[in-house]
Amino acid sequence: MVKLRLKRCGRKQRAVYRIVAIDVRSRREGKDLRKVGFYDPMNNQTYLNVPAILYLLEKGAQPTGTVQNLLKKAEVFKELPSI
C-alpha cells in the first residue's frame, strides 16, 4: 500500500519536509517512490505537484493526517474527480 507522507529534511531545529509517495512498510527516511511536494513549517510555505498527487490518489494512495490537512488547505481534493 502506498501512502503520501512527510519525509524530514533540513538541519537540526530547522526542519523542512518533503511530501513523498512511499510504501507503508518503509521507515520515515526510507526510499521514496516519488517526490510530490515540499512543506516548510517555519516560513509556512507549501509547494505541491498537483497532477502527480491527483494521479497517486486516483491509483489508491492514502494521505496521512498531516498531509491530508495540507491538501485540504490547498484545495486539492476539489480537483479530484468523483467516482
CSV table of C-alpha atoms in Angstrom, one decimal:
chain,number,residue,atom,x,y,z
A,1,MET,CA,0.0,0.0,0.0
A,2,VAL,CA,1.3,3.5,-0.9
A,3,LYS,CA,0.9,6.5,1.4
A,4,LEU,CA,1.6,10.2,0.9
A,5,ARG,CA,3.6,11.3,3.9
A,6,LEU,CA,6.2,13.7,5.2
A,7,LYS,CA,9.9,13.0,5.0
A,8,ARG,CA,12.0,15.1,7.2
A,9,CYS,CA,14.9,17.1,5.7
A,10,GLY,CA,16.9,20.1,6.8
A,11,ARG,CA,19.1,20.6,9.7
A,12,LYS,CA,18.7,20.4,13.5
A,13,GLN,CA,16.0,22.7,14.9
A,14,ARG,CA,15.2,23.9,11.3
A,15,ALA,CA,13.1,21.1,9.8
A,16,VAL,CA,11.6,21.1,6.4
A,17,TYR,CA,9.6,18.3,4.9
A,18,ARG,CA,9.2,16.7,1.5
A,19,ILE,CA,5.9,15.2,0.7
A,20,VAL,CA,6.6,11.8,-0.8
A,21,ALA,CA,4.8,8.7,-2.0
A,22,ILE,CA,6.3,5.8,-0.1
A,23,ASP,CA,5.5,2.2,0.7
A,24,VAL,CA,3.7,1.9,4.0
A,25,ARG,CA,6.3,-0.6,5.4
A,26,SER,CA,9.2,1.8,4.8
A,27,ARG,CA,10.6,4.0,7.6
A,28,ARG,CA,10.4,7.8,7.5
A,29,GLU,CA,13.7,8.3,5.8
A,30,GLY,CA,13.4,5.3,3.6
A,31,LYS,CA,13.5,5.1,-0.2
A,32,ASP,CA,10.5,7.0,-1.6
A,33,LEU,CA,8.7,6.1,-4.8
A,34,ARG,CA,8.1,9.7,-5.9
A,35,LYS,CA,8.6,13.2,-4.5
A,36,VAL,CA,5.3,15.2,-4.9
A,37,GLY,CA,5.7,18.3,-2.8
A,38,PHE,CA,7.5,20.3,-0.2
A,39,TYR,CA,6.5,21.9,3.1
A,40,ASP,CA,8.3,24.4,5.3
A,41,PRO,CA,6.5,24.9,8.6
A,42,MET,CA,8.9,27.8,9.7
A,43,ASN,CA,8.0,30.0,6.7
A,44,ASN,CA,4.6,28.4,6.2
A,45,GLN,CA,5.4,27.6,2.5
A,46,THR,CA,4.0,24.7,0.6
A,47,TYR,CA,4.7,23.5,-2.9
A,48,LEU,CA,2.6,20.7,-4.4
A,49,ASN,CA,2.9,18.9,-7.7
A,50,VAL,CA,-0.9,18.7,-8.0
A,51,PRO,CA,-1.1,16.5,-11.2
A,52,ALA,CA,1.2,13.9,-9.6
A,53,ILE,CA,-0.8,14.0,-6.3
A,54,LEU,CA,-4.1,13.5,-8.1
A,55,TYR,CA,-2.6,10.6,-10.1
A,56,LEU,CA,-1.5,8.9,-7.0
A,57,LEU,CA,-4.8,9.5,-5.2
A,58,GLU,CA,-6.7,8.0,-8.1
A,59,LYS,CA,-4.4,4.9,-8.0
A,60,GLY,CA,-5.3,4.4,-4.3
A,61,ALA,CA,-2.6,6.2,-2.4
A,62,GLN,CA,-3.7,7.2,1.1
A,63,PRO,CA,-2.5,10.5,2.6
A,64,THR,CA,-1.5,10.6,6.3
A,65,GLY,CA,-3.4,13.0,8.6
A,66,THR,CA,-0.9,15.9,8.3
A,67,VAL,CA,-0.6,15.6,4.5
A,68,GLN,CA,-4.4,15.4,4.2
A,69,ASN,CA,-4.7,18.7,6.1
A,70,LEU,CA,-2.1,20.3,3.8
A,71,LEU,CA,-4.0,19.0,0.7
A,72,LYS,CA,-7.3,20.4,2.1
A,73,LYS,CA,-5.7,23.8,2.7
A,74,ALA,CA,-4.5,23.8,-0.9
A,75,GLU,CA,-8.0,22.6,-2.1
A,76,VAL,CA,-6.5,19.6,-4.0
A,77,PHE,CA,-9.5,17.4,-3.2
A,78,LYS,CA,-11.8,19.7,-5.1
A,79,GLU,CA,-9.9,18.8,-8.3
A,80,LEU,CA,-10.2,15.1,-7.7
A,81,PRO,CA,-12.9,13.7,-10.0
A,82,SER,CA,-15.7,11.9,-8.0
A,83,ILE,CA,-16.4,8.3,-8.8
